[in-house]
Amino acid sequence: MILYGRNLSPYARRIAIWCALQGREVERRMIAPMGETWDEVRAHNPVGRVPILILDDGTEMIETFAVCDWLDETAPEGRRLVPATGDARRACLQRLALANSLSEKAVAMVYEKNRRPEEFQWPAWQERLTTQIRGGLAGLEALAPEAGFMGGEAPDGSDIAAVIALQFVEATNPWLIEPACPRLAGLAERALALPAFAETRPEV
Ligand SMILES: N[C@@H](CCC(=O)N[C@@H](CS)C(=O)NCC(=O)O)C(=O)O
């Protein structure tokens, strides 16, 4: 399989870690959906976004939730990262949704603050994003366990998304992490002991 998208993309990184934890081999194309590489992205996704996962039979997949759903459906025995049914599935997906929402807002902040020319910036919108991002961090902080992972002894899909969201904010706008999130930071530290997380640290 071939995965388009850099580790700085919280979505591409989620798929990369998901695959690694399931023991899947993935070739990476670390390209950004802009500049010189945008045409290449658009050749595989008409909307011009990453991540894109190209399966071994040539099938092209987009949208992180849809890709991870397929990865779980076809996972080797015992390697699902979201429980298949019931309350455990709903709870895991809700934690994942919170972490995903946080990532969406953190990505929006990058476009607003780090990319948009200063004269076109809109302080009130950035304040709104700040409130949303800090709300998401606080929500995950409340869920993060003191030991182990939200998924138990090993990380599940929601742990992947939570750690990525925190590290994306750390890499792009660390001033947003106020107040500190010690439990979430501890979760991320435990995750970073695993190669799947350590080898995909975002490059800025
Ligand atoms: N909902 C999409 C979001 C993907 C996304 O926003 N990717 C960003 C990179 S982190 C992107 O391609 N941005 C370019 C754009 O939207 O124009 C998913 O989950 O896959």
PDB file of C-alpha atoms and ligand atoms in Angstrom:
ATOM      1  CA  MET A   1       0.000   0.000   0.000  1.00  0.00           C
ATOM      2  CA  ILE A   2       1.086   3.580  -0.593  1.00  0.00           C
ATOM      3  CA  LEU A   3       0.194   6.410   1.777  1.00  0.00           C
ATOM      4  CA  TYR A   4       0.260  10.003   0.554  1.00  0.00           C
ATOM      5  CA  GLY A   5       0.766  12.676   3.205  1.00  0.00           C
ATOM      6  CA  ARG A   6       3.391  13.808   5.687  1.00  0.00           C
ATOM      7  CA  ASN A   7       3.578  13.068   9.392  1.00  0.00           C
ATOM      8  CA  LEU A   8       2.744  16.708  10.021  1.00  0.00           C
ATOM      9  CA  SER A   9      -0.737  15.921   8.707  1.00  0.00           C
ATOM     10  CA  PRO A  10      -2.627  14.593  11.745  1.00  0.00           C
ATOM     11  CA  TYR A  11      -4.767  12.562   9.345  1.00  0.00           C
ATOM     12  CA  ALA A  12      -1.955  10.963   7.338  1.00  0.00           C
ATOM     13  CA  ARG A  13      -0.085  10.228  10.555  1.00  0.00           C
ATOM     14  CA  ARG A  14      -3.185   8.525  12.003  1.00  0.00           C
ATOM     15  CA  ILE A  15      -3.299   6.146   9.056  1.00  0.00           C
ATOM     16  CA  ALA A  16       0.467   5.539   9.238  1.00  0.00           C
ATOM     17  CA  ILE A  17       0.288   4.631  12.943  1.00  0.00           C
ATOM     18  CA  TRP A  18      -2.888   2.593  12.447  1.00  0.00           C
ATOM     19  CA  CYS A  19      -1.149   0.530   9.768  1.00  0.00           C
ATOM     20  CA  ALA A  20       2.012   0.113  11.856  1.00  0.00           C
ATOM     21  CA  LEU A  21       0.086  -1.086  14.918  1.00  0.00           C
ATOM     22  CA  GLN A  22      -1.708  -3.607  12.719  1.00  0.00           C
ATOM     23  CA  GLY A  23       1.596  -4.846  11.319  1.00  0.00           C
ATOM     24  CA  ARG A  24       0.894  -3.580   7.808  1.00  0.00           C
ATOM     25  CA  GLU A  25       3.657  -2.503   5.432  1.00  0.00           C
ATOM     26  CA  VAL A  26       3.107   0.929   3.930  1.00  0.00           C
ATOM     27  CA  GLU A  27       5.225   2.841   1.469  1.00  0.00           C
ATOM     28  CA  ARG A  28       5.126   6.560   2.266  1.00  0.00           C
ATOM     29  CA  ARG A  29       4.924   9.528  -0.114  1.00  0.00           C
ATOM     30  CA  MET A  30       5.662  12.420   2.208  1.00  0.00           C
ATOM     31  CA  ILE A  31       4.095  15.130   0.118  1.00  0.00           C
ATOM     32  CA  ALA A  32       2.088  18.227   0.998  1.00  0.00           C
ATOM     33  CA  PRO A  33      -1.238  19.121  -0.666  1.00  0.00           C
ATOM     34  CA  MET A  34       0.161  22.380  -1.989  1.00  0.00           C
ATOM     35  CA  GLY A  35       2.941  23.878  -4.082  1.00  0.00           C
ATOM     36  CA  GLU A  36       4.726  21.652  -6.570  1.00  0.00           C
ATOM     37  CA  THR A  37       3.206  18.443  -5.233  1.00  0.00           C
ATOM     38  CA  TRP A  38      -0.421  19.553  -5.328  1.00  0.00           C
ATOM     39  CA  ASP A  39      -0.977  18.235  -8.881  1.00  0.00           C
ATOM     40  CA  GLU A  40       0.210  14.815  -7.764  1.00  0.00           C
ATOM     41  CA  VAL A  41      -2.253  14.884  -4.870  1.00  0.00           C
ATOM     42  CA  ARG A  42      -5.079  16.012  -7.163  1.00  0.00           C
ATOM     43  CA  ALA A  43      -4.308  13.148  -9.534  1.00  0.00           C
ATOM     44  CA  HIS A  44      -5.416  10.759  -6.775  1.00  0.00           C
ATOM     45  CA  ASN A  45      -8.006  12.854  -4.945  1.00  0.00           C
ATOM     46  CA  PRO A  46     -10.116  15.284  -6.990  1.00  0.00           C
ATOM     47  CA  VAL A  47     -10.496  17.496  -3.916  1.00  0.00           C
ATOM     48  CA  GLY A  48      -6.713  17.777  -3.634  1.00  0.00           C
ATOM     49  CA  ARG A  49      -6.267  16.686  -0.024  1.00  0.00           C
ATOM     50  CA  VAL A  50      -4.180  14.145   1.804  1.00  0.00           C
ATOM     51  CA  PRO A  51      -4.234  11.485   3.147  1.00  0.00           C
ATOM     52  CA  ILE A  52      -4.739   9.123   0.249  1.00  0.00           C
ATOM     53  CA  LEU A  53      -4.178   5.394   0.648  1.00  0.00           C
ATOM     54  CA  ILE A  54      -3.581   3.370  -2.497  1.00  0.00           C
ATOM     55  CA  LEU A  55      -4.215  -0.311  -1.959  1.00  0.00           C
ATOM     56  CA  ASP A  56      -2.104  -3.042  -3.534  1.00  0.00           C
ATOM     57  CA  ASP A  57      -4.798  -3.655  -6.176  1.00  0.00           C
ATOM     58  CA  GLY A  58      -4.712   0.055  -7.132  1.00  0.00           C
ATOM     59  CA  THR A  59      -7.901   1.068  -5.288  1.00  0.00           C
ATOM     60  CA  GLU A  60      -7.611   4.662  -4.073  1.00  0.00           C
ATOM     61  CA  MET A  61      -9.095   5.625  -0.714  1.00  0.00           C
ATOM     62  CA  ILE A  62      -9.603   9.060   0.862  1.00  0.00           C
ATOM     63  CA  GLU A  63     -10.950  10.405   4.194  1.00  0.00           C
ATOM     64  CA  THR A  64      -9.280   9.184   7.349  1.00  0.00           C
ATOM     65  CA  PHE A  65     -12.350   7.775   9.116  1.00  0.00           C
ATOM     66  CA  ALA A  66     -13.288   5.795   5.993  1.00  0.00           C
ATOM     67  CA  VAL A  67      -9.746   4.493   5.537  1.00  0.00           C
ATOM     68  CA  CYS A  68      -9.384   3.461   9.206  1.00  0.00           C
ATOM     69  CA  ASP A  69     -12.782   1.775   9.070  1.00  0.00           C
ATOM     70  CA  TRP A  70     -11.554  -0.322   6.147  1.00  0.00           C
ATOM     71  CA  LEU A  71      -8.247  -1.054   7.894  1.00  0.00           C
ATOM     72  CA  ASP A  72     -10.176  -2.350  10.910  1.00  0.00           C
ATOM     73  CA  GLU A  73     -12.609  -4.351   8.808  1.00  0.00           C
ATOM     74  CA  THR A  74      -9.730  -6.156   7.111  1.00  0.00           C
ATOM     75  CA  ALA A  75      -7.370  -6.251  10.121  1.00  0.00           C
ATOM     76  CA  PRO A  76      -5.578  -9.429  11.117  1.00  0.00           C
ATOM     77  CA  GLU A  77      -7.297 -11.275  13.992  1.00  0.00           C
ATOM     78  CA  GLY A  78      -7.135  -9.271  17.243  1.00  0.00           C
ATOM     79  CA  ARG A  79      -5.664  -6.164  15.592  1.00  0.00           C
ATOM     80  CA  ARG A  80      -8.761  -3.976  15.332  1.00  0.00           C
ATOM     81  CA  LEU A  81      -8.158  -0.517  16.820  1.00  0.00           C
ATOM     82  CA  VAL A  82     -11.829   0.333  17.370  1.00  0.00           C
ATOM     83  CA  PRO A  83     -14.052  -2.316  18.981  1.00  0.00           C
ATOM     84  CA  ALA A  84     -16.414  -3.908  16.454  1.00  0.00           C
ATOM     85  CA  THR A  85     -19.695  -3.399  18.312  1.00  0.00           C
ATOM     86  CA  GLY A  86     -21.534  -2.124  21.360  1.00  0.00           C
ATOM     87  CA  ASP A  87     -20.825   0.449  24.042  1.00  0.00           C
ATOM     88  CA  ALA A  88     -17.064  -0.006  23.773  1.00  0.00           C
ATOM     89  CA  ARG A  89     -17.227   0.905  20.070  1.00  0.00           C
ATOM     90  CA  ARG A  90     -19.395   3.945  20.692  1.00  0.00           C
ATOM     91  CA  ALA A  91     -17.146   5.177  23.502  1.00  0.00           C
ATOM     92  CA  CYS A  92     -13.969   4.674  21.477  1.00  0.00           C
ATOM     93  CA  LEU A  93     -15.449   6.421  18.441  1.00  0.00           C
ATOM     94  CA  GLN A  94     -16.589   9.336  20.600  1.00  0.00           C
ATOM     95  CA  ARG A  95     -13.083   9.769  22.059  1.00  0.00           C
ATOM     96  CA  LEU A  96     -11.702   9.516  18.544  1.00  0.00           C
ATOM     97  CA  ALA A  97     -14.236  12.091  17.326  1.00  0.00           C
ATOM     98  CA  LEU A  98     -13.175  14.519  20.059  1.00  0.00           C
ATOM     99  CA  ALA A  99      -9.502  14.122  19.158  1.00  0.00           C
ATOM    100  CA  ASN A 100     -10.336  14.465  15.454  1.00  0.00           C
ATOM    101  CA  SER A 101     -12.325  17.662  16.100  1.00  0.00           C
ATOM    102  CA  LEU A 102      -9.393  19.059  18.023  1.00  0.00           C
ATOM    103  CA  SER A 103      -7.066  18.240  15.129  1.00  0.00           C
ATOM    104  CA  GLU A 104      -9.428  19.925  12.668  1.00  0.00           C
ATOM    105  CA  LYS A 105      -9.373  23.111  14.713  1.00  0.00           C
ATOM    106  CA  ALA A 106      -5.601  22.953  15.180  1.00  0.00           C
ATOM    107  CA  VAL A 107      -5.164  22.569  11.411  1.00  0.00           C
ATOM    108  CA  ALA A 108      -7.543  25.530  10.899  1.00  0.00           C
ATOM    109  CA  MET A 109      -5.363  27.581  13.265  1.00  0.00           C
ATOM    110  CA  VAL A 110      -2.309  26.789  11.150  1.00  0.00           C
ATOM    111  CA  TYR A 111      -4.080  28.077   8.045  1.00  0.00           C
ATOM    112  CA  GLU A 112      -5.327  31.170   9.914  1.00  0.00           C
ATOM    113  CA  LYS A 113      -2.259  32.146  11.896  1.00  0.00           C
ATOM    114  CA  ASN A 114       0.801  30.481  10.384  1.00  0.00           C
ATOM    115  CA  ARG A 115      -0.127  30.673   6.675  1.00  0.00           C
ATOM    116  CA  ARG A 116      -2.537  33.565   6.087  1.00  0.00           C
ATOM    117  CA  PRO A 117      -0.765  36.883   5.367  1.00  0.00           C
ATOM    118  CA  GLU A 118      -0.807  39.052   8.470  1.00  0.00           C
ATOM    119  CA  GLU A 119      -2.911  41.813   6.884  1.00  0.00           C
ATOM    120  CA  PHE A 120      -5.734  39.325   6.242  1.00  0.00           C
ATOM    121  CA  GLN A 121      -5.773  37.789   9.703  1.00  0.00           C
ATOM    122  CA  TRP A 122      -8.975  37.924  11.744  1.00  0.00           C
ATOM    123  CA  PRO A 123      -8.198  38.070  15.478  1.00  0.00           C
ATOM    124  CA  ALA A 124     -11.753  37.249  16.576  1.00  0.00           C
ATOM    125  CA  TRP A 125     -11.684  34.031  14.545  1.00  0.00           C
ATOM    126  CA  GLN A 126      -8.317  33.073  15.995  1.00  0.00           C
ATOM    127  CA  GLU A 127      -9.719  33.674  19.477  1.00  0.00           C
ATOM    128  CA  ARG A 128     -12.613  31.376  18.678  1.00  0.00           C
ATOM    129  CA  LEU A 129     -10.215  28.689  17.424  1.00  0.00           C
ATOM    130  CA  THR A 130      -8.111  29.142  20.565  1.00  0.00           C
ATOM    131  CA  THR A 131     -11.182  28.498  22.741  1.00  0.00           C
ATOM    132  CA  GLN A 132     -12.112  25.443  20.673  1.00  0.00           C
ATOM    133  CA  ILE A 133      -8.595  23.982  20.718  1.00  0.00           C
ATOM    134  CA  ARG A 134      -8.187  24.531  24.466  1.00  0.00           C
ATOM    135  CA  GLY A 135     -11.638  22.998  24.983  1.00  0.00           C
ATOM    136  CA  GLY A 136     -10.595  19.930  22.990  1.00  0.00           C
ATOM    137  CA  LEU A 137      -7.354  19.601  24.945  1.00  0.00           C
ATOM    138  CA  ALA A 138      -9.258  19.870  28.231  1.00  0.00           C
ATOM    139  CA  GLY A 139     -11.734  17.249  27.035  1.00  0.00           C
ATOM    140  CA  LEU A 140      -8.944  14.795  26.217  1.00  0.00           C
ATOM    141  CA  GLU A 141      -7.109  15.629  29.450  1.00  0.00           C
ATOM    142  CA  ALA A 142     -10.244  14.587  31.361  1.00  0.00           C
ATOM    143  CA  LEU A 143     -10.312  11.253  29.513  1.00  0.00           C
ATOM    144  CA  ALA A 144      -6.600  10.395  29.645  1.00  0.00           C
ATOM    145  CA  PRO A 145      -5.767   7.686  32.194  1.00  0.00           C
ATOM    146  CA  GLU A 146      -2.874   7.968  34.630  1.00  0.00           C
ATOM    147  CA  ALA A 147      -1.428   4.683  33.384  1.00  0.00           C
ATOM    148  CA  GLY A 148      -1.872   2.683  30.209  1.00  0.00           C
ATOM    149  CA  PHE A 149      -4.078   3.975  27.433  1.00  0.00           C
ATOM    150  CA  MET A 150      -7.704   4.943  26.905  1.00  0.00           C
ATOM    151  CA  GLY A 151      -7.999   1.663  25.017  1.00  0.00           C
ATOM    152  CA  GLY A 152      -6.497  -0.340  27.898  1.00  0.00           C
ATOM    153  CA  GLU A 153      -2.986  -1.763  28.031  1.00  0.00           C
ATOM    154  CA  ALA A 154      -2.320  -0.973  24.376  1.00  0.00           C
ATOM    155  CA  PRO A 155      -3.342   2.114  22.420  1.00  0.00           C
ATOM    156  CA  ASP A 156      -6.587   2.001  20.461  1.00  0.00           C
ATOM    157  CA  GLY A 157      -7.714   4.300  17.640  1.00  0.00           C
ATOM    158  CA  SER A 158      -8.712   7.025  20.082  1.00  0.00           C
ATOM    159  CA  ASP A 159      -5.272   7.001  21.730  1.00  0.00           C
ATOM    160  CA  ILE A 160      -3.685   7.353  18.306  1.00  0.00           C
ATOM    161  CA  ALA A 161      -5.842  10.368  17.457  1.00  0.00           C
ATOM    162  CA  ALA A 162      -5.394  11.982  20.896  1.00  0.00           C
ATOM    163  CA  VAL A 163      -1.601  11.712  20.891  1.00  0.00           C
ATOM    164  CA  ILE A 164      -1.423  13.008  17.328  1.00  0.00           C
ATOM    165  CA  ALA A 165      -3.671  15.973  18.128  1.00  0.00           C
ATOM    166  CA  LEU A 166      -1.501  16.965  21.099  1.00  0.00           C
ATOM    167  CA  GLN A 167       1.731  16.591  19.153  1.00  0.00           C
ATOM    168  CA  PHE A 168       0.341  18.515  16.188  1.00  0.00           C
ATOM    169  CA  VAL A 169      -0.453  21.452  18.469  1.00  0.00           C
ATOM    170  CA  GLU A 170       2.977  21.124  20.108  1.00  0.00           C
ATOM    171  CA  ALA A 171       4.643  21.187  16.687  1.00  0.00           C
ATOM    172  CA  THR A 172       2.692  24.085  15.206  1.00  0.00           C
ATOM    173  CA  ASN A 173       1.336  26.399  17.931  1.00  0.00           C
ATOM    174  CA  PRO A 174       2.621  25.203  21.318  1.00  0.00           C
ATOM    175  CA  TRP A 175       1.396  28.404  23.037  1.00  0.00           C
ATOM    176  CA  LEU A 176      -2.099  26.919  22.750  1.00  0.00           C
ATOM    177  CA  ILE A 177      -1.278  24.298  25.389  1.00  0.00           C
ATOM    178  CA  GLU A 178      -2.360  26.457  28.281  1.00  0.00           C
ATOM    179  CA  PRO A 179      -3.211  25.228  30.843  1.00  0.00           C
ATOM    180  CA  ALA A 180      -0.861  22.251  30.696  1.00  0.00           C
ATOM    181  CA  CYS A 181      -2.318  18.781  30.105  1.00  0.00           C
ATOM    182  CA  PRO A 182      -0.148  16.498  32.258  1.00  0.00           C
ATOM    183  CA  ARG A 183      -2.270  13.355  31.863  1.00  0.00           C
ATOM    184  CA  LEU A 184      -2.499  13.738  28.103  1.00  0.00           C
ATOM    185  CA  ALA A 185       1.237  14.461  27.987  1.00  0.00           C
ATOM    186  CA  GLY A 186       1.860  11.271  29.985  1.00  0.00           C
ATOM    187  CA  LEU A 187      -0.272   9.297  27.549  1.00  0.00           C
ATOM    188  CA  ALA A 188       1.745  10.736  24.660  1.00  0.00           C
ATOM    189  CA  GLU A 189       5.016   9.856  26.392  1.00  0.00           C
ATOM    190  CA  ARG A 190       3.916   6.240  26.831  1.00  0.00           C
ATOM    191  CA  ALA A 191       2.818   6.135  23.192  1.00  0.00           C
ATOM    192  CA  LEU A 192       6.181   7.506  22.061  1.00  0.00           C
ATOM    193  CA  ALA A 193       7.846   4.461  23.585  1.00  0.00           C
ATOM    194  CA  LEU A 194       6.281   2.541  20.691  1.00  0.00           C
ATOM    195  CA  PRO A 195       8.050   2.725  17.291  1.00  0.00           C
ATOM    196  CA  ALA A 196       4.755   3.382  15.466  1.00  0.00           C
ATOM    197  CA  PHE A 197       4.536   6.749  17.262  1.00  0.00           C
ATOM    198  CA  ALA A 198       8.245   7.531  17.646  1.00  0.00           C
ATOM    199  CA  GLU A 199       9.037   6.927  13.980  1.00  0.00           C
ATOM    200  CA  THR A 200       6.252   9.227  12.772  1.00  0.00           C
ATOM    201  CA  ARG A 201       6.975  12.321  14.862  1.00  0.00           C
ATOM    202  CA  PRO A 202       5.792  15.362  12.902  1.00  0.00           C
ATOM    203  CA  GLU A 203       8.412  17.326  11.034  1.00  0.00           C
ATOM    204  CA  VAL A 204       7.675  21.070  10.905  1.00  0.00           C
TER     205      VAL A 204
HETATM  206  N1  LIG B   1     -11.476  15.120   6.567  1.00  0.00           N
HETATM  207  C1  LIG B   1     -10.212  14.866   5.929  1.00  0.00           C
HETATM  208  C2  LIG B   1      -9.281  16.020   6.248  1.00  0.00           C
HETATM  209  C3  LIG B   1      -7.997  15.929   5.431  1.00  0.00           C
HETATM  210  C4  LIG B   1      -7.249  17.252   5.465  1.00  0.00           C
HETATM  211  O1  LIG B   1      -7.782  18.317   5.832  1.00  0.00           O
HETATM  212  N2  LIG B   1      -5.995  17.200   5.043  1.00  0.00           N
HETATM  213  C5  LIG B   1      -5.209  18.406   4.961  1.00  0.00           C
HETATM  214  C6  LIG B   1      -3.760  18.133   5.346  1.00  0.00           C
HETATM  215  S1  LIG B   1      -3.614  17.929   7.086  1.00  0.00           S
HETATM  216  C7  LIG B   1      -5.236  18.879   3.534  1.00  0.00           C
HETATM  217  O2  LIG B   1      -5.080  18.090   2.615  1.00  0.00           O
HETATM  218  N3  LIG B   1      -5.423  20.185   3.358  1.00  0.00           N
HETATM  219  C8  LIG B   1      -5.438  20.810   2.088  1.00  0.00           C
HETATM  220  C9  LIG B   1      -6.774  21.399   1.782  1.00  0.00           C
HETATM  221  O3  LIG B   1      -7.771  21.023   2.453  1.00  0.00           O
HETATM  222  O4  LIG B   1      -6.842  22.222   0.892  1.00  0.00           O
HETATM  223  C10 LIG B   1      -9.659  13.535   6.406  1.00  0.00           C
HETATM  224  O5  LIG B   1      -9.991  13.138   7.534  1.00  0.00           O
HETATM  225  O6  LIG B   1      -8.929  12.846   5.672  1.00  0.00           O
END
